[in-house]
Coordinates of C-alpha atoms and ligand atoms in Angstrom, one line a residue:
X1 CA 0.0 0.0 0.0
X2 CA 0.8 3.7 -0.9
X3 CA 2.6 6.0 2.0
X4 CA 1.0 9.3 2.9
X5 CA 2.8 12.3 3.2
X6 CA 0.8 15.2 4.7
X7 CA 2.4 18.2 4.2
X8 CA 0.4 21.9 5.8
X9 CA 1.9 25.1 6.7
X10 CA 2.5 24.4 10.3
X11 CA 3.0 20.8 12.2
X12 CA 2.5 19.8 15.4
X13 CA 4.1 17.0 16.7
X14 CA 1.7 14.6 18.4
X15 CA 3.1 14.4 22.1
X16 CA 3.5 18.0 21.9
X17 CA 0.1 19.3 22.8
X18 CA -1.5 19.2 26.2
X19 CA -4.4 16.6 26.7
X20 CA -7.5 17.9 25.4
X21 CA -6.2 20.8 23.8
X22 CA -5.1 18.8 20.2
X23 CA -7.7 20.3 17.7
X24 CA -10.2 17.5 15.8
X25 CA -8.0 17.9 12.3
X26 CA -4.7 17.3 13.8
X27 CA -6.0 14.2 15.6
X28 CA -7.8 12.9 12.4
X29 CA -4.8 13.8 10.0
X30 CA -2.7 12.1 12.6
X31 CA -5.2 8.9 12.4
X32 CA -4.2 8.9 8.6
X33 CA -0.8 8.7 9.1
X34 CA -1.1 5.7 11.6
X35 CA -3.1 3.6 8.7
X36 CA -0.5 4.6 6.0
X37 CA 2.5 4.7 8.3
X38 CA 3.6 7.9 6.2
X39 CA 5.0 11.2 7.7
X40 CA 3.4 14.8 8.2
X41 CA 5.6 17.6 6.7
X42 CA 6.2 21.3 7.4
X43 CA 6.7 24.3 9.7
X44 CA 7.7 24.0 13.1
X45 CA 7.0 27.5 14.0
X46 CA 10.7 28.0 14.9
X47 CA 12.5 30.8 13.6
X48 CA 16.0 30.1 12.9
X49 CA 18.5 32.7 11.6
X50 CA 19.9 31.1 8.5
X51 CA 17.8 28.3 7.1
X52 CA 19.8 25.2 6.1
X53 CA 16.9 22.7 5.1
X54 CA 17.7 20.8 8.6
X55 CA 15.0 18.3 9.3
X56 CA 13.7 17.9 12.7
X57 CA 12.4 14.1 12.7
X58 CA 9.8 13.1 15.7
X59 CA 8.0 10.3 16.1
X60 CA 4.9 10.4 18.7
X61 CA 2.2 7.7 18.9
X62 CA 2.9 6.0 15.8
X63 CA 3.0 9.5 13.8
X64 CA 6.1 10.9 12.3
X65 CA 6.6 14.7 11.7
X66 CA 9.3 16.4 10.1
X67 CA 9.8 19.5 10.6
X68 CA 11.7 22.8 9.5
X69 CA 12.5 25.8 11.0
X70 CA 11.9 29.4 9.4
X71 CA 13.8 32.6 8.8
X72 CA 12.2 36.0 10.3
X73 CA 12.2 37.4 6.7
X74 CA 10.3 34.2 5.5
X75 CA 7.8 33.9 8.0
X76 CA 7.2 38.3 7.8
X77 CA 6.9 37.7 3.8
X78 CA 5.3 34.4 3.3
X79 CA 2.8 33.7 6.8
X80 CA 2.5 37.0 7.8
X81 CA 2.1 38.2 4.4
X82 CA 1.1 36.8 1.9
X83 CA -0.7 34.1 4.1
X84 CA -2.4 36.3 6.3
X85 CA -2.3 39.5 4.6
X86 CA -2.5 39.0 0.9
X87 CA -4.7 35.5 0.6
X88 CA -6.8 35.2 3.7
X89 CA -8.7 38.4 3.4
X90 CA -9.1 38.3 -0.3
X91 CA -10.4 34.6 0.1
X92 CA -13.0 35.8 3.0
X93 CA -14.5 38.6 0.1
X94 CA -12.4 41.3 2.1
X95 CA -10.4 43.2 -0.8
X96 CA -10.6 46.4 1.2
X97 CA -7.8 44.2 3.4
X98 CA -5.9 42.4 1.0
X99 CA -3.0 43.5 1.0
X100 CA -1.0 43.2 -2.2
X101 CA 2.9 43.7 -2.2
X102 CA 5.5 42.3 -4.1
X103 CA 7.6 41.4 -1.2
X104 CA 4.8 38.8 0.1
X105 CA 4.7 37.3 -3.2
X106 CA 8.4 36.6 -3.4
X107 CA 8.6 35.4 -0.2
X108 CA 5.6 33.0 -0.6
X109 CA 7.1 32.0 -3.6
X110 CA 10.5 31.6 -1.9
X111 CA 9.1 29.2 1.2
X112 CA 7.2 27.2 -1.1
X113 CA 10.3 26.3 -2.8
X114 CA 12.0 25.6 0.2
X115 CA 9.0 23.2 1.0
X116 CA 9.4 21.6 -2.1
X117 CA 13.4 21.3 -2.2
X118 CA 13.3 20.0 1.2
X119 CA 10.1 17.2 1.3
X120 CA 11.3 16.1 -2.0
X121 CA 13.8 13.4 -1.2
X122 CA 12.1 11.9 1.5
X123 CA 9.4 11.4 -1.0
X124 CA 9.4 7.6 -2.8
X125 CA 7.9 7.0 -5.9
X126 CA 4.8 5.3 -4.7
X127 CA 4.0 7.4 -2.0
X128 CA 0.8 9.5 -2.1
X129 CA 1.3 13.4 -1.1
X130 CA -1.8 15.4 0.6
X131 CA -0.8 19.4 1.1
X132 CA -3.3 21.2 3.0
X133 CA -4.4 24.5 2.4
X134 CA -3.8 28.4 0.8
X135 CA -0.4 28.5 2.6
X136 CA 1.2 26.0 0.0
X137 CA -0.6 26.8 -3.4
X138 CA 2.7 26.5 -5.6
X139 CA 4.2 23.7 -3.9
X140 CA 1.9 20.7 -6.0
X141 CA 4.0 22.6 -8.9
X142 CA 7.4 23.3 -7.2
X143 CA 7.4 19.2 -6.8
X144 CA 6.7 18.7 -10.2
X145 CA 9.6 21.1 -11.3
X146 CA 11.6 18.8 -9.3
X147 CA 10.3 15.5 -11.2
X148 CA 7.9 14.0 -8.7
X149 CA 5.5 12.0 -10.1
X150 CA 3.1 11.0 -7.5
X151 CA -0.4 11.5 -7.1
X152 CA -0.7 14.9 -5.2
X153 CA -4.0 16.8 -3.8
X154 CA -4.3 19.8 -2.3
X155 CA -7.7 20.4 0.4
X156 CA -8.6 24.0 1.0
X157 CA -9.5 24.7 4.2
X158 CA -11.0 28.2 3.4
X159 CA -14.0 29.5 1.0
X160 CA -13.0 30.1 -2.9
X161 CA -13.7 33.6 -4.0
X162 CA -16.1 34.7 -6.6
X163 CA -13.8 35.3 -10.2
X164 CA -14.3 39.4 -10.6
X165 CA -12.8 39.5 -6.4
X166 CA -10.2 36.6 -7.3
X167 CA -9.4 38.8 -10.4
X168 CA -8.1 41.7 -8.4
X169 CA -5.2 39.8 -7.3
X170 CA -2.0 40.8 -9.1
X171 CA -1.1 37.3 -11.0
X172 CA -3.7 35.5 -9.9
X173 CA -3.7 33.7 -13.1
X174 CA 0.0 32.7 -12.7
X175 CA -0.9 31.1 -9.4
X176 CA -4.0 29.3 -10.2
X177 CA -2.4 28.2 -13.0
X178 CA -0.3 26.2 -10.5
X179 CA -3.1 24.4 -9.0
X180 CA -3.3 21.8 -12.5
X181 CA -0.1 20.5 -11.0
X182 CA -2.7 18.6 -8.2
X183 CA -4.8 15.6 -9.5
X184 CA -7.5 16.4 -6.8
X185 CA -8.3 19.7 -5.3
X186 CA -10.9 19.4 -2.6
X187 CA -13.3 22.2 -1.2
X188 CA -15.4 22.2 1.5
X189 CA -18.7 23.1 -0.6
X190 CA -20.1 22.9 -4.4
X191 CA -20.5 26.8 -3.6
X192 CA -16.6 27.1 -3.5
X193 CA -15.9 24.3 -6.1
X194 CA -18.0 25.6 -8.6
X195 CA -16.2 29.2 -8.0
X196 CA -13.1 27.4 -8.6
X197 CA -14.4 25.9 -11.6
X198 CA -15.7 29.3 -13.1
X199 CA -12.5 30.7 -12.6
X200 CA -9.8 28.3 -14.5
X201 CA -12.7 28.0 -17.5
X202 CA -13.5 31.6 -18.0
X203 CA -9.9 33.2 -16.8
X204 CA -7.7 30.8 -18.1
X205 CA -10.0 28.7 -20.8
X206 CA -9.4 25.3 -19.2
X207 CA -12.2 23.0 -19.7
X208 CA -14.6 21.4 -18.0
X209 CA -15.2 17.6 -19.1
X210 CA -18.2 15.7 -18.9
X211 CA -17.1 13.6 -16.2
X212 CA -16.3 16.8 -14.4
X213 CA -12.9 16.8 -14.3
X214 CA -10.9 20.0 -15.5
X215 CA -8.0 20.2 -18.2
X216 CA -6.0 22.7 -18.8
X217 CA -2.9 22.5 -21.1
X218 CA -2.3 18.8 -20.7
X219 CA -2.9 18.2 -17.0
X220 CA -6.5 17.1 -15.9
X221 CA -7.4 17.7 -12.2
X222 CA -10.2 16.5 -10.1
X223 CA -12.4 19.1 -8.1
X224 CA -14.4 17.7 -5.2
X225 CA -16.4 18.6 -2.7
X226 CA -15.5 17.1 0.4
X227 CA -16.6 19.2 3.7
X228 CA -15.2 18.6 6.6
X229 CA -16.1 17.1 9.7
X230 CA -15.1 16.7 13.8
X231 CA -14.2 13.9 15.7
X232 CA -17.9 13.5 16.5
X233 CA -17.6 10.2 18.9
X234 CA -14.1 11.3 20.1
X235 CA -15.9 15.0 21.0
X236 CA -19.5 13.0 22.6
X237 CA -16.8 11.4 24.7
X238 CA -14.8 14.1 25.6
X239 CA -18.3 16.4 26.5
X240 CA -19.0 13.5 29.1
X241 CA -15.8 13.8 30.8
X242 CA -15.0 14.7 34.5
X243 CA -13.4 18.0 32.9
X244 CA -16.5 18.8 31.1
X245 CA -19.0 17.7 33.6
X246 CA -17.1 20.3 35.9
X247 CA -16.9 23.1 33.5
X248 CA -20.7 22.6 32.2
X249 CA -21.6 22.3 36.4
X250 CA -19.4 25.2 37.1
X251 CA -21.0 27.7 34.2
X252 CA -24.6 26.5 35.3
X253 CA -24.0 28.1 38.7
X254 CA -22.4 31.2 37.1
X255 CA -25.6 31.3 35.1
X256 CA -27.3 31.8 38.2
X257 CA -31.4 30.5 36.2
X258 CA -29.9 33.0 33.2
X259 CA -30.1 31.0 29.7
X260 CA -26.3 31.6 28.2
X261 CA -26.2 31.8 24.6
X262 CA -22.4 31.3 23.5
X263 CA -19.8 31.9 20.8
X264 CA -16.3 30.6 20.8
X265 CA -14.1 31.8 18.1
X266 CA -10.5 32.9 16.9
X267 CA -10.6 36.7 17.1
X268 CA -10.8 37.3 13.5
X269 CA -12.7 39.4 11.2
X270 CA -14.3 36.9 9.2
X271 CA -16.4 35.5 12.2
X272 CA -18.3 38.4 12.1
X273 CA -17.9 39.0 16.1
X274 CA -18.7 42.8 15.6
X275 CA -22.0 42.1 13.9
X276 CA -22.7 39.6 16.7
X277 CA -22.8 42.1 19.1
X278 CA -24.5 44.7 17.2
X279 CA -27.2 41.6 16.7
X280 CA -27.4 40.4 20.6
X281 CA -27.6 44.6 21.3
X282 CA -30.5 45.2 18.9
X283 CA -31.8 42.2 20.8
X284 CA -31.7 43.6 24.1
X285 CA -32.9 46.8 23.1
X286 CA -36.0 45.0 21.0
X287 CA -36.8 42.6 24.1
X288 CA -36.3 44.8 27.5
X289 CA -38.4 42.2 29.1
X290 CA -35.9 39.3 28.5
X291 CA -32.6 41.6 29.5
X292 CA -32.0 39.9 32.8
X293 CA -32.7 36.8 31.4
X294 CA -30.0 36.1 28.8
X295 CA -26.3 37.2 28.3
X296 CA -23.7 36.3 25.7
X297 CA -20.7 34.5 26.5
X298 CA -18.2 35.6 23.8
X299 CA -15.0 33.7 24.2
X300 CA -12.3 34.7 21.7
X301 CA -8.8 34.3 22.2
X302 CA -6.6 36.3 20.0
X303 CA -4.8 35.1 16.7
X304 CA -2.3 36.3 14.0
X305 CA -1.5 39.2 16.6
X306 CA 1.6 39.9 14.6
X307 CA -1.0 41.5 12.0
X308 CA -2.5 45.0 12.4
X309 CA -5.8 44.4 11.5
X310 CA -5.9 42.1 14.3
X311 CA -4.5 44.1 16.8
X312 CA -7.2 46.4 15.4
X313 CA -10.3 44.2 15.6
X314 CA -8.8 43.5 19.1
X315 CA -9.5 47.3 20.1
X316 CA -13.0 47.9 18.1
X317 CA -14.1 45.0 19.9
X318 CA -13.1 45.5 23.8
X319 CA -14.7 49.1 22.9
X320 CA -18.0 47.7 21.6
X321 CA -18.3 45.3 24.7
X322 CA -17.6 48.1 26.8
X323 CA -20.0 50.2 25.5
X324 CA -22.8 47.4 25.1
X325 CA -21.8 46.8 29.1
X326 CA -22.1 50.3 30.0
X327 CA -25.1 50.7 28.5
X328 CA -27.2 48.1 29.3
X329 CA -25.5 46.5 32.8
X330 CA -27.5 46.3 36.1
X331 CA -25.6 46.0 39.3
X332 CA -26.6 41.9 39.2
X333 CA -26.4 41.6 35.3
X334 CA -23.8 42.3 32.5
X335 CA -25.3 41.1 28.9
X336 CA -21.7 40.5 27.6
X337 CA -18.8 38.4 29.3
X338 CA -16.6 39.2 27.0
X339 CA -12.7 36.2 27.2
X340 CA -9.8 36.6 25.3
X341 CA -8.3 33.3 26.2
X342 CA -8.5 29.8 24.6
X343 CA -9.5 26.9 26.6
X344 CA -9.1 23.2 26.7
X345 CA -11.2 21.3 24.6
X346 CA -13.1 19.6 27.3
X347 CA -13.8 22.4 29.5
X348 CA -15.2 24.1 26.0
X349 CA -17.2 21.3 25.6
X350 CA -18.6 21.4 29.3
X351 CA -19.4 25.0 28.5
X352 CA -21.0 24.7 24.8
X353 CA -23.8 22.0 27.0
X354 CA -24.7 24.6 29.3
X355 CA -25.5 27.2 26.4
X356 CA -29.0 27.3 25.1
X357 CA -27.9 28.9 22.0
X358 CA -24.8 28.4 20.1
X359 CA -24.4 31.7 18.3
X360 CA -21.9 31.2 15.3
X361 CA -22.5 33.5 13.0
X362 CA -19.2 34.2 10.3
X363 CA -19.7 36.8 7.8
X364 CA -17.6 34.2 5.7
X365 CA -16.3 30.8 6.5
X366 CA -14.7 28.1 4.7
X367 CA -16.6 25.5 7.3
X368 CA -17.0 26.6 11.1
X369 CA -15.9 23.3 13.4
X370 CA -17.6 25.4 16.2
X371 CA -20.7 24.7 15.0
X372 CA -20.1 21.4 14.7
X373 CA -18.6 20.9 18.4
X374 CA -22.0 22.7 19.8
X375 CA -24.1 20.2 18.2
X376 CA -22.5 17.0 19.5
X377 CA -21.7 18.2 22.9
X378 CA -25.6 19.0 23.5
X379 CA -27.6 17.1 25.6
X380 CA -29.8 14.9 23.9
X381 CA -32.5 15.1 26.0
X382 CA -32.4 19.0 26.4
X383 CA -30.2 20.1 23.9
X384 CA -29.8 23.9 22.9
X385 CA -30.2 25.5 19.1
X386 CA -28.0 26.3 16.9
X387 CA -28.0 29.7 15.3
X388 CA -26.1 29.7 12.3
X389 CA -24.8 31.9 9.4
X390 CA -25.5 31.3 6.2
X391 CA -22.1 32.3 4.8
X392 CA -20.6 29.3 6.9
X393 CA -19.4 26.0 4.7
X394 CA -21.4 24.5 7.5
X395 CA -25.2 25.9 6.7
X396 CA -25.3 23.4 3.9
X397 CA -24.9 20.3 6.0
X398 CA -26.2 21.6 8.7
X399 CA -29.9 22.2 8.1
X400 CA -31.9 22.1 11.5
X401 CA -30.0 24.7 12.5
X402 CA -31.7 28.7 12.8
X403 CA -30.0 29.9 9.9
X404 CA -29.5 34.0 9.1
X405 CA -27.9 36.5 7.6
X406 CA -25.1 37.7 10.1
X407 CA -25.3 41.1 8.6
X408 CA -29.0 41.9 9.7
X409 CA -29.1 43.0 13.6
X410 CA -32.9 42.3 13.0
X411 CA -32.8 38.5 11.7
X412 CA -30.2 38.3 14.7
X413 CA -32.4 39.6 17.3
X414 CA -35.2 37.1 15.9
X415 CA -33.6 34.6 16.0
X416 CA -32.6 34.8 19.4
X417 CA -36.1 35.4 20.6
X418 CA -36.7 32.3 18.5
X419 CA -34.2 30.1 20.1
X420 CA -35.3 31.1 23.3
X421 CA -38.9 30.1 23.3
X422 CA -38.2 27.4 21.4
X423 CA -40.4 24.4 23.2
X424 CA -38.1 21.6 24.4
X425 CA -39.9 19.0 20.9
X426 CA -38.6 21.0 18.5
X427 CA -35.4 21.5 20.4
X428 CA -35.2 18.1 20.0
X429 CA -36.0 17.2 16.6
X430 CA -33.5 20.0 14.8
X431 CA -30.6 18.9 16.9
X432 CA -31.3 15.1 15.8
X433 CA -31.7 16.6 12.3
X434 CA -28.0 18.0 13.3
X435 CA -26.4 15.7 15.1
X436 CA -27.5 12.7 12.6
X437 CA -25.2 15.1 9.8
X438 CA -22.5 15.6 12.5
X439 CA -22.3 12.2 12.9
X440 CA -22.7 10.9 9.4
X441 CA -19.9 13.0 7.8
X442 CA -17.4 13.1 10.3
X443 CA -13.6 13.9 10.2
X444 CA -13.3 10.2 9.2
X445 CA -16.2 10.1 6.9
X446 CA -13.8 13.8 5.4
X447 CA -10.5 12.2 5.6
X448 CA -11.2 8.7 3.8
X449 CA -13.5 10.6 1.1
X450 CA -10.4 12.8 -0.1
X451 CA -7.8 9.8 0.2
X452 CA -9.8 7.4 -1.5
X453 CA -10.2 10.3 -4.0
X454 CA -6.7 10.5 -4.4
X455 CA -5.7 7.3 -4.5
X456 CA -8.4 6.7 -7.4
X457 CA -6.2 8.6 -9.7
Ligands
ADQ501 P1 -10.5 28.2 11.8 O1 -10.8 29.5 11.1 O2 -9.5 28.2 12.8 O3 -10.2 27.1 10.7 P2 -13.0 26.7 12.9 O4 -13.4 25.8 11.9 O5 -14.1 27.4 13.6 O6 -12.0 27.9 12.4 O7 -12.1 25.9 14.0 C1 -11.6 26.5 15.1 C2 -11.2 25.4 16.1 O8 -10.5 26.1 17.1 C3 -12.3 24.6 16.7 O9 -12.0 23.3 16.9 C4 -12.5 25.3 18.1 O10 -12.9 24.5 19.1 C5 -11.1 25.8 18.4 N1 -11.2 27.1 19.2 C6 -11.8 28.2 18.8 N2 -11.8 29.1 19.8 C7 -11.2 28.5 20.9 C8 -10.9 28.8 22.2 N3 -11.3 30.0 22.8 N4 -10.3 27.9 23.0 C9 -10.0 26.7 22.5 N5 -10.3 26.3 21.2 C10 -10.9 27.2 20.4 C11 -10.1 26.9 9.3 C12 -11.2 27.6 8.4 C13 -12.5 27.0 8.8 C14 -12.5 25.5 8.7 C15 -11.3 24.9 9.4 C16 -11.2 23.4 9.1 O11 -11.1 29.0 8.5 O12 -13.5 27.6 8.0 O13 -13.7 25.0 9.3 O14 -10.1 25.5 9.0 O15 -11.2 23.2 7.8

């Protein structure tokens, strides 16, 4: 049987995370590499001063990793940058933040090649390679430069833009161009696929077969949708724990007979956490009768701090609590408990039980695992309901949940009001409707769909 080679922007070595705290992907793509007893490739998160191409080998619970360390310039030009600065935003619909400069390019360009020089011999002919997301868009082609045959997908972990926002990237056709060195190229939705699809046919006048694969100058790649799912029984489990039962018993007393309606995200300007509050606010102004009974608990630890913008959404947020707080608070009440810190897994999970509503609400987002994680660590005989964006990956699996437009403060306060009298039946029968998805297309269900893919071609 084939090897599998993972290979994704950053790596983190099995043994090295606390218990708990190992998110659903790494433990699934670590479960991959345990069946094909390949290796997982890529950035330590190091910064070294000159780099050399030095491997760091590590082998944890039957995984391997091999990692590399960066230079500052690489990861200020290539993460910072072009990652985070020049992709990210532009892939979210948010030109007004992409940031396009020459300087990220190059040194996207350059890490890429220093991916591809330094994974390529450890690479043997019949091994299958899997490179996960935007970070590593040239590398399928950087292999090829350097004669490597094997089959190669990419998965992208983040929406694909619409062709006339994709357009305003200097060479964007140059870099899509790149992506025909893949044989499959997965996407979370038919939404983003077909955006993909668009693109490469009407930009760069590759064509789409009848079997729906895409040629373009020789090379014919495979689009799929393949959306991406938790570790549903691994996250049930972990919901029932002694750590979660504590954290669950422990916010039920700070709710004091309150219902808490929750969010838990990166602080990040895609999830739409400013138009969240605006919502619950238009909510509490709507509804004066139901102030004392609710408040939001917004946990959002900060990310990408490195970046302005996110220093900046940092600021504009703190201030909107604070005024929302100021506002509204009683000397017994404050509508908005407002975290910047991460938590363990099962002490979220204990927490996402004791919401009534699970308020997830991304202006744009590729998937949205949060959702997912509400739904299966609900109770099933009193479970709480799911508002959800529309603009998440997740609103198309994910139908029993209250879906809206994150942009309306109006649908937001409705739906809240919604979710709140909702009687405990139909509780019930939208969260089986939920949890039956969460369960059928799982992180396994995800991981074997775009292997077997793969390994078809
Ligand atoms: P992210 O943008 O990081 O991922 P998401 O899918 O919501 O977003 O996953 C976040 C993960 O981080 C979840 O497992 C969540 O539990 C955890 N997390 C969030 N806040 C936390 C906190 N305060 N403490 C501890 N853990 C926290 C990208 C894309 C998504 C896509 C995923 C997977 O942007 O759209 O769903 O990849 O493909």
């Amino acid at each position: 049987m084939s090897r599998l080679i993972i290979v994704s922007n950053r790596v983190q070595a099995p043994g090295s995370a606390p218990a708990g705290s190992q998110g659903g992907l790494a433990v699934a793509l670590a479960a991959a590499l345990r069946e094909y007893s390949g290796f997982w490739f890529g950035w330590s998160g190091e910064r070294t001063d000159q780099f050399t191409g030095h491997i760091n080998f590590q082998r944890d619970s039957g995984v391997t990793t091999a990692t590399i360390d960066l230079e500052d310039q690489d990861i200020e030009e290539y993460y910072n940058g072009y990652a985070n600065r020049t992709l990210w935003p532009l892939f979210h619909d948010r030109i007004d933040l992409a940031e396009y400069e020459r300087g990220f390019a190059g040194g996207y360009q350059r890490v890429n090649e220093r991916f591809a020089e330094t994974v390529r011999p450890l690479i043997e002919p019949d091994d299958a390679i899997w490179v996960q997301d935007y970070h590593l868009f040239p590398l399928g082609s950087e292999l090829r430069k350097r004669g490597c045959k094997n089959r190669i997908g990419l998965f992208l972990h983040i929406p694909w833009p619409a062709r006339r926002l994709l357009s305003s990237l200097p060479k964007a056709e140059d870099l899509v161009r790149t992506l025909f060195a893949y044989d499959v190229i997965g996407f979370h939705t038919d939404e983003w696929r077909e955006s993909f699809s668009e693109y490469v046919v009407q930009q760069l006048g590759a064509v789409l077969e009848a079997d729906g694969n895409i040629s373009l100058a020789g090379r014919t790649i495979k689009a799929i949708t393949c959306p991406i799912g938790i570790d549903t029984p691994e996250f049930v489990a972990m919901s029932r724990s002694i750590t979660a039962r504590l954290s669950h018993r422990q916010m039920r007393d700070s709710c004091n007979g309150r219902d808490m309606i929750v969010g838990v995200d990166r602080l990040d300007y895609s999830k739409g956490l400013e138009e969240r509050f605006l919502g619950y606010e238009r909510f509490l102004v709507e509804h004066p009768e139901e102030r004392k009974e609710v408040f939001l608990l917004q946990i959002a630890p900060p990310s990408r701090e490195s970046v302005e913008t996110y220093q900046q959404i940092r600021t504009d947020l703190e201030g909107l609590s604070g005024r929302i707080n100021g506002a509204y608070a009683d000397v017994d009440w404050v509508p908005i408990r407002y975290v910047n810190q991460g938590y363990p897994r099962d002490v979220l999970a204990g927490i996402y039980r004791a919401a009534r509503i699970g308020l997830v609400t991304p202006l744009r987002d590729g998937m949205n695992l949060v959702a997912k994680e509400y739904v299966a660590a609900q109770d099933p005989e009193d479970p709480g309901v799911l508002i959800l964006s529309r603009f998440a990956g997740a609103a198309v699996q994910l139908k029993g949940a209250v879906l809206i437009n994150p942009y309306s403060a109006e649908e937001m306060s409705d739906a809240i009001l919604l979710a709140l009298r909702m009687d405990k039946a139909e509780r019930i029968s939208r969260w089986r409707r939920l949890m039956d998805s969460v369960e059928a297309e799982d992180v396994v269900w995800w991981r074997q769909r775009f292997v077997d893919a793969l390994m078809a071609t």
